[in-house]
Amino acid sequence: MRTRFPPSPTGFLHVGGLRTALYAYLLAKQSGGTFLLRIEDTDVERTVPGAIENILRTLRWAGLHPDEGVVFRDGAVTQVGPNGPYIQSQRLSIYQEHARALIAKGAAYPCFCSIERLAEMRQEQNAAKQAPMYDRLCLTFSREEVEHRLSAHESHVVRLHVPRERTIILEDAIRGSVRFRGDTVDDQVLLKSDGFPTYHLAHVVDDHLMAIDFVLRGEEWLSSTPKHLLLFEAFGWTCPRYAH
């Protein structure tokens, strides 16, 4: 079994993260598998200097030694394994390529809405006591208009095109069968205007390319899982087993 622990270097490793790492490590070791450490540092503004070193030292203190990925050797951060790089900020071109593939498949689309328009939209939704979701304005644009905006280098993000009529079913290793109505799932931003991916795109691409077959994570990610299942489906990949 290949498991992974993918912390973000936005601060020191806390006990909840260490617990998740421990479970992932034990799952890998009891099956004679591989425990991988990946650094998910695409939230550049929140990255804390020295956080990666702290994460590695804390894991070493707890006796959790990664078999693959980012490791601490001879006082320096290094990477080992055939599936690197294992630091997401070093993989931007990979995510951008996969975002373009999703657009070509119709599974994602460019969104040119400004921050101001999105804020106004959310205020109107809150006033109407509606769940905050993107209203899909940019999905109504013709192909010609989209191509014109792209050729003019207009700032944009890439959003997931969620099939609203679908019911997405997760078979969770802990919770059993969990169902999500597509009309309650937002068209999540996958690629930001600066070319950096969000967690949703980056971890799906990396878990596939790094051959992760079991994902153990906190229950706060449960509501996002239908987006991840849709991404695996759009790429034609087998999704790992999830446990929340």
mmCIF file of C-alpha atoms in Angstrom:
data_model
loop_
_atom_site.group_PDB
_atom_site.id
_atom_site.type_symbol
_atom_site.label_atom_id
_atom_site.label_comp_id
_atom_site.label_asym_id
_atom_site.label_seq_id
_atom_site.Cartn_x
_atom_site.Cartn_y
_atom_site.Cartn_z
ATOM 1 C CA MET A 1 0.000 0.000 0.000
ATOM 2 C CA ARG A 2 1.261 3.486 -0.888
ATOM 3 C CA THR A 3 0.160 6.223 1.485
ATOM 4 C CA ARG A 4 1.208 9.833 1.760
ATOM 5 C CA PHE A 5 1.359 12.694 4.225
ATOM 6 C CA PRO A 6 1.148 16.066 2.433
ATOM 7 C CA PRO A 7 1.531 18.952 4.908
ATOM 8 C CA SER A 8 1.522 22.604 3.934
ATOM 9 C CA PRO A 9 4.475 24.642 5.266
ATOM 10 C CA THR A 10 2.251 27.331 6.749
ATOM 11 C CA GLY A 11 3.470 26.832 10.309
ATOM 12 C CA PHE A 12 4.784 24.243 12.717
ATOM 13 C CA LEU A 13 3.369 20.716 12.541
ATOM 14 C CA HIS A 14 0.524 20.381 15.054
ATOM 15 C CA VAL A 15 -0.647 17.276 16.871
ATOM 16 C CA GLY A 16 -3.581 16.650 14.536
ATOM 17 C CA GLY A 17 -1.279 16.575 11.537
ATOM 18 C CA LEU A 18 1.139 14.309 13.362
ATOM 19 C CA ARG A 19 -1.707 11.913 14.159
ATOM 20 C CA THR A 20 -2.685 11.779 10.464
ATOM 21 C CA ALA A 21 0.947 11.139 9.516
ATOM 22 C CA LEU A 22 1.149 8.340 12.096
ATOM 23 C CA TYR A 23 -1.946 6.587 10.742
ATOM 24 C CA ALA A 24 -0.722 6.894 7.145
ATOM 25 C CA TYR A 25 2.694 5.563 8.176
ATOM 26 C CA LEU A 26 1.212 2.591 10.036
ATOM 27 C CA LEU A 27 -1.107 1.714 7.144
ATOM 28 C CA ALA A 28 1.845 1.631 4.773
ATOM 29 C CA LYS A 29 4.103 -0.352 7.093
ATOM 30 C CA GLN A 30 1.580 -3.005 8.081
ATOM 31 C CA SER A 31 1.148 -3.831 4.392
ATOM 32 C CA GLY A 32 4.865 -3.696 3.556
ATOM 33 C CA GLY A 33 4.185 -0.603 1.482
ATOM 34 C CA THR A 34 5.582 2.900 1.039
ATOM 35 C CA PHE A 35 5.067 6.052 3.110
ATOM 36 C CA LEU A 36 5.557 9.206 1.038
ATOM 37 C CA LEU A 37 6.010 12.778 2.236
ATOM 38 C CA ARG A 38 4.903 15.542 -0.144
ATOM 39 C CA ILE A 39 5.076 19.272 0.596
ATOM 40 C CA GLU A 40 2.005 21.166 -0.596
ATOM 41 C CA ASP A 41 3.273 24.738 -0.728
ATOM 42 C CA THR A 42 1.044 26.316 -3.379
ATOM 43 C CA ASP A 43 -0.411 28.826 -0.877
ATOM 44 C CA VAL A 44 2.593 31.097 -1.269
ATOM 45 C CA GLU A 45 1.318 33.965 0.898
ATOM 46 C CA ARG A 46 0.924 31.695 3.939
ATOM 47 C CA THR A 47 4.214 29.824 3.597
ATOM 48 C CA VAL A 48 6.395 30.194 6.710
ATOM 49 C CA PRO A 49 10.210 30.088 6.410
ATOM 50 C CA GLY A 50 11.632 27.068 8.220
ATOM 51 C CA ALA A 51 8.305 25.213 8.299
ATOM 52 C CA ILE A 52 9.507 22.372 6.062
ATOM 53 C CA GLU A 53 12.487 21.755 8.323
ATOM 54 C CA ASN A 54 10.186 21.766 11.353
ATOM 55 C CA ILE A 55 7.864 19.222 9.745
ATOM 56 C CA LEU A 56 10.757 16.909 8.921
ATOM 57 C CA ARG A 57 12.342 17.212 12.363
ATOM 58 C CA THR A 58 9.008 16.533 14.064
ATOM 59 C CA LEU A 59 8.387 13.421 11.959
ATOM 60 C CA ARG A 60 11.899 12.201 12.704
ATOM 61 C CA TRP A 61 11.363 12.829 16.422
ATOM 62 C CA ALA A 62 8.210 10.685 16.240
ATOM 63 C CA GLY A 63 10.053 7.906 14.409
ATOM 64 C CA LEU A 64 8.177 8.434 11.150
ATOM 65 C CA HIS A 65 10.759 8.192 8.385
ATOM 66 C CA PRO A 66 9.452 8.701 4.823
ATOM 67 C CA ASP A 67 10.454 6.051 2.299
ATOM 68 C CA GLU A 68 9.973 8.471 -0.568
ATOM 69 C CA GLY A 69 9.545 12.186 -1.145
ATOM 70 C CA VAL A 70 10.944 15.035 0.913
ATOM 71 C CA VAL A 71 13.434 13.915 3.560
ATOM 72 C CA PHE A 72 15.975 15.429 5.949
ATOM 73 C CA ARG A 73 19.521 14.179 5.434
ATOM 74 C CA ASP A 74 22.781 15.538 6.788
ATOM 75 C CA GLY A 75 21.003 18.643 8.026
ATOM 76 C CA ALA A 76 19.509 19.520 4.645
ATOM 77 C CA VAL A 77 16.154 19.103 2.916
ATOM 78 C CA THR A 78 16.394 16.751 -0.062
ATOM 79 C CA GLN A 79 14.098 14.645 -2.240
ATOM 80 C CA VAL A 80 14.307 10.925 -2.974
ATOM 81 C CA GLY A 81 12.294 8.720 -5.300
ATOM 82 C CA PRO A 82 11.290 8.301 -8.940
ATOM 83 C CA ASN A 83 8.128 10.421 -8.867
ATOM 84 C CA GLY A 84 9.482 13.847 -7.978
ATOM 85 C CA PRO A 85 9.714 16.648 -7.548
ATOM 86 C CA TYR A 86 7.783 16.219 -4.321
ATOM 87 C CA ILE A 87 7.414 19.928 -3.556
ATOM 88 C CA GLN A 88 4.355 21.242 -5.362
ATOM 89 C CA SER A 89 5.730 24.695 -6.189
ATOM 90 C CA GLN A 90 8.280 22.869 -8.332
ATOM 91 C CA ARG A 91 5.508 21.142 -10.340
ATOM 92 C CA LEU A 92 3.537 24.110 -11.700
ATOM 93 C CA SER A 93 3.898 23.210 -15.371
ATOM 94 C CA ILE A 94 2.432 19.761 -14.633
ATOM 95 C CA TYR A 95 -0.715 21.251 -13.091
ATOM 96 C CA GLN A 96 -1.098 23.827 -15.855
ATOM 97 C CA GLU A 97 -0.870 21.089 -18.492
ATOM 98 C CA HIS A 98 -3.546 19.048 -16.739
ATOM 99 C CA ALA A 99 -5.805 22.092 -16.341
ATOM 100 C CA ARG A 100 -5.636 22.644 -20.107
ATOM 101 C CA ALA A 101 -6.528 18.990 -20.625
ATOM 102 C CA LEU A 102 -9.620 19.398 -18.444
ATOM 103 C CA ILE A 103 -10.742 22.429 -20.441
ATOM 104 C CA ALA A 104 -10.310 20.485 -23.682
ATOM 105 C CA LYS A 105 -12.511 17.712 -22.254
ATOM 106 C CA GLY A 106 -15.209 20.161 -21.150
ATOM 107 C CA ALA A 107 -14.614 19.211 -17.525
ATOM 108 C CA ALA A 108 -13.330 22.701 -16.656
ATOM 109 C CA TYR A 109 -13.611 26.229 -18.039
ATOM 110 C CA PRO A 110 -11.882 29.625 -17.807
ATOM 111 C CA CYS A 111 -13.528 32.175 -15.503
ATOM 112 C CA PHE A 112 -12.766 35.856 -16.072
ATOM 113 C CA CYS A 113 -14.833 37.293 -13.213
ATOM 114 C CA SER A 114 -13.165 39.977 -11.122
ATOM 115 C CA ILE A 115 -12.800 39.804 -7.360
ATOM 116 C CA GLU A 116 -15.259 42.688 -7.105
ATOM 117 C CA ARG A 117 -17.931 40.895 -9.146
ATOM 118 C CA LEU A 118 -17.547 37.715 -7.115
ATOM 119 C CA ALA A 119 -17.840 39.653 -3.857
ATOM 120 C CA GLU A 120 -21.009 41.360 -5.090
ATOM 121 C CA MET A 121 -22.449 38.027 -6.213
ATOM 122 C CA ARG A 122 -21.837 36.499 -2.772
ATOM 123 C CA GLN A 123 -23.433 39.478 -1.027
ATOM 124 C CA GLU A 124 -26.556 39.045 -3.133
ATOM 125 C CA GLN A 125 -26.644 35.324 -2.409
ATOM 126 C CA ASN A 126 -26.233 35.911 1.318
ATOM 127 C CA ALA A 127 -29.014 38.492 1.258
ATOM 128 C CA ALA A 128 -31.261 35.962 -0.489
ATOM 129 C CA LYS A 129 -30.158 33.278 2.005
ATOM 130 C CA GLN A 130 -28.735 31.151 -0.789
ATOM 131 C CA ALA A 131 -25.712 28.886 -0.531
ATOM 132 C CA PRO A 132 -22.663 30.774 -1.885
ATOM 133 C CA MET A 133 -21.851 29.233 -5.268
ATOM 134 C CA TYR A 134 -20.419 30.571 -8.488
ATOM 135 C CA ASP A 135 -23.268 31.599 -10.812
ATOM 136 C CA ARG A 136 -21.545 30.275 -13.963
ATOM 137 C CA LEU A 137 -21.604 33.530 -15.868
ATOM 138 C CA CYS A 138 -18.411 32.634 -17.731
ATOM 139 C CA LEU A 139 -19.845 29.272 -18.726
ATOM 140 C CA THR A 140 -22.377 31.141 -20.883
ATOM 141 C CA PHE A 141 -19.679 32.752 -23.022
ATOM 142 C CA SER A 142 -19.309 31.553 -26.598
ATOM 143 C CA ARG A 143 -16.138 29.758 -27.655
ATOM 144 C CA GLU A 144 -15.224 32.789 -29.742
ATOM 145 C CA GLU A 145 -15.526 35.146 -26.792
ATOM 146 C CA VAL A 146 -13.470 32.837 -24.569
ATOM 147 C CA GLU A 147 -10.735 32.538 -27.186
ATOM 148 C CA HIS A 148 -10.728 36.313 -27.671
ATOM 149 C CA ARG A 149 -10.320 36.928 -23.943
ATOM 150 C CA LEU A 150 -7.575 34.324 -23.686
ATOM 151 C CA SER A 151 -5.689 35.707 -26.681
ATOM 152 C CA ALA A 152 -5.903 39.148 -25.069
ATOM 153 C CA HIS A 153 -4.262 37.630 -21.962
ATOM 154 C CA GLU A 154 -7.197 38.601 -19.791
ATOM 155 C CA SER A 155 -6.708 37.526 -16.187
ATOM 156 C CA HIS A 156 -8.658 34.370 -15.381
ATOM 157 C CA VAL A 157 -8.878 31.263 -13.255
ATOM 158 C CA VAL A 158 -9.869 27.735 -14.270
ATOM 159 C CA ARG A 159 -12.983 26.260 -12.650
ATOM 160 C CA LEU A 160 -14.267 22.720 -12.413
ATOM 161 C CA HIS A 161 -17.454 22.141 -14.439
ATOM 162 C CA VAL A 162 -19.588 20.180 -11.996
ATOM 163 C CA PRO A 163 -22.427 18.121 -13.528
ATOM 164 C CA ARG A 164 -25.278 19.531 -11.470
ATOM 165 C CA GLU A 165 -27.679 16.714 -12.382
ATOM 166 C CA ARG A 166 -25.377 14.010 -10.994
ATOM 167 C CA THR A 167 -25.282 12.317 -7.636
ATOM 168 C CA ILE A 168 -21.667 11.615 -6.699
ATOM 169 C CA ILE A 169 -21.113 8.594 -4.457
ATOM 170 C CA LEU A 170 -18.079 8.086 -2.228
ATOM 171 C CA GLU A 171 -17.310 4.710 -0.707
ATOM 172 C CA ASP A 172 -15.381 5.861 2.333
ATOM 173 C CA ALA A 173 -13.261 3.326 4.228
ATOM 174 C CA ILE A 174 -14.540 4.692 7.554
ATOM 175 C CA ARG A 175 -17.976 6.171 6.827
ATOM 176 C CA GLY A 176 -19.253 3.782 4.187
ATOM 177 C CA SER A 177 -21.355 5.079 1.299
ATOM 178 C CA VAL A 178 -21.694 8.874 1.238
ATOM 179 C CA ARG A 179 -23.809 10.613 -1.417
ATOM 180 C CA PHE A 180 -23.476 14.182 -2.692
ATOM 181 C CA ARG A 181 -25.965 15.980 -4.917
ATOM 182 C CA GLY A 182 -24.224 17.688 -7.811
ATOM 183 C CA ASP A 183 -26.352 20.818 -7.460
ATOM 184 C CA THR A 184 -24.819 21.392 -4.005
ATOM 185 C CA VAL A 185 -21.211 21.213 -5.263
ATOM 186 C CA ASP A 186 -19.598 24.477 -6.324
ATOM 187 C CA ASP A 187 -17.560 24.947 -9.505
ATOM 188 C CA GLN A 188 -14.304 24.999 -7.576
ATOM 189 C CA VAL A 189 -11.316 27.040 -8.735
ATOM 190 C CA LEU A 190 -8.642 24.577 -9.873
ATOM 191 C CA LEU A 191 -5.981 26.906 -11.233
ATOM 192 C CA LYS A 192 -5.510 30.438 -9.933
ATOM 193 C CA SER A 193 -4.763 33.470 -12.082
ATOM 194 C CA ASP A 194 -1.092 33.363 -11.059
ATOM 195 C CA GLY A 195 -0.709 29.859 -12.512
ATOM 196 C CA PHE A 196 -0.638 28.129 -9.126
ATOM 197 C CA PRO A 197 -3.092 25.268 -8.555
ATOM 198 C CA THR A 198 -5.476 24.979 -5.665
ATOM 199 C CA TYR A 199 -5.328 21.932 -3.425
ATOM 200 C CA HIS A 200 -8.161 20.299 -5.330
ATOM 201 C CA LEU A 201 -6.320 20.000 -8.636
ATOM 202 C CA ALA A 202 -2.782 19.579 -7.301
ATOM 203 C CA HIS A 203 -3.406 16.697 -4.934
ATOM 204 C CA VAL A 204 -5.473 14.741 -7.470
ATOM 205 C CA VAL A 205 -2.769 15.036 -10.123
ATOM 206 C CA ASP A 206 -0.013 14.203 -7.643
ATOM 207 C CA ASP A 207 -1.805 11.279 -6.025
ATOM 208 C CA HIS A 208 -2.215 9.740 -9.474
ATOM 209 C CA LEU A 209 1.292 10.438 -10.739
ATOM 210 C CA MET A 210 2.802 9.292 -7.446
ATOM 211 C CA ALA A 211 0.670 6.104 -7.460
ATOM 212 C CA ILE A 212 -0.998 6.751 -4.083
ATOM 213 C CA ASP A 213 -3.683 4.148 -3.469
ATOM 214 C CA PHE A 214 -4.931 5.083 0.018
ATOM 215 C CA VAL A 215 -5.675 8.617 1.236
ATOM 216 C CA LEU A 216 -6.286 9.149 4.935
ATOM 217 C CA ARG A 217 -7.234 12.717 5.898
ATOM 218 C CA GLY A 218 -9.336 14.788 8.279
ATOM 219 C CA GLU A 219 -13.122 14.906 8.019
ATOM 220 C CA GLU A 220 -13.011 18.584 7.041
ATOM 221 C CA TRP A 221 -12.123 17.403 3.512
ATOM 222 C CA LEU A 222 -15.193 15.181 3.207
ATOM 223 C CA SER A 223 -17.373 17.872 1.602
ATOM 224 C CA SER A 224 -14.700 18.518 -1.030
ATOM 225 C CA THR A 225 -14.311 14.883 -2.000
ATOM 226 C CA PRO A 226 -17.005 14.882 -4.731
ATOM 227 C CA LYS A 227 -14.918 17.461 -6.603
ATOM 228 C CA HIS A 228 -11.920 15.189 -6.354
ATOM 229 C CA LEU A 229 -13.866 12.150 -7.537
ATOM 230 C CA LEU A 230 -15.074 14.149 -10.547
ATOM 231 C CA LEU A 231 -11.494 15.106 -11.374
ATOM 232 C CA PHE A 232 -10.285 11.515 -11.258
ATOM 233 C CA GLU A 233 -13.197 10.566 -13.491
ATOM 234 C CA ALA A 234 -12.515 13.373 -15.975
ATOM 235 C CA PHE A 235 -8.885 12.320 -16.319
ATOM 236 C CA GLY A 236 -9.890 8.668 -16.720
ATOM 237 C CA TRP A 237 -7.921 7.651 -13.635
ATOM 238 C CA THR A 238 -8.760 5.212 -10.868
ATOM 239 C CA CYS A 239 -9.164 7.154 -7.648
ATOM 240 C CA PRO A 240 -7.441 6.012 -4.452
ATOM 241 C CA ARG A 241 -9.424 4.687 -1.533
ATOM 242 C CA TYR A 242 -10.431 7.499 0.811
ATOM 243 C CA ALA A 243 -10.822 7.436 4.586
ATOM 244 C CA HIS A 244 -12.024 10.556 6.404
#
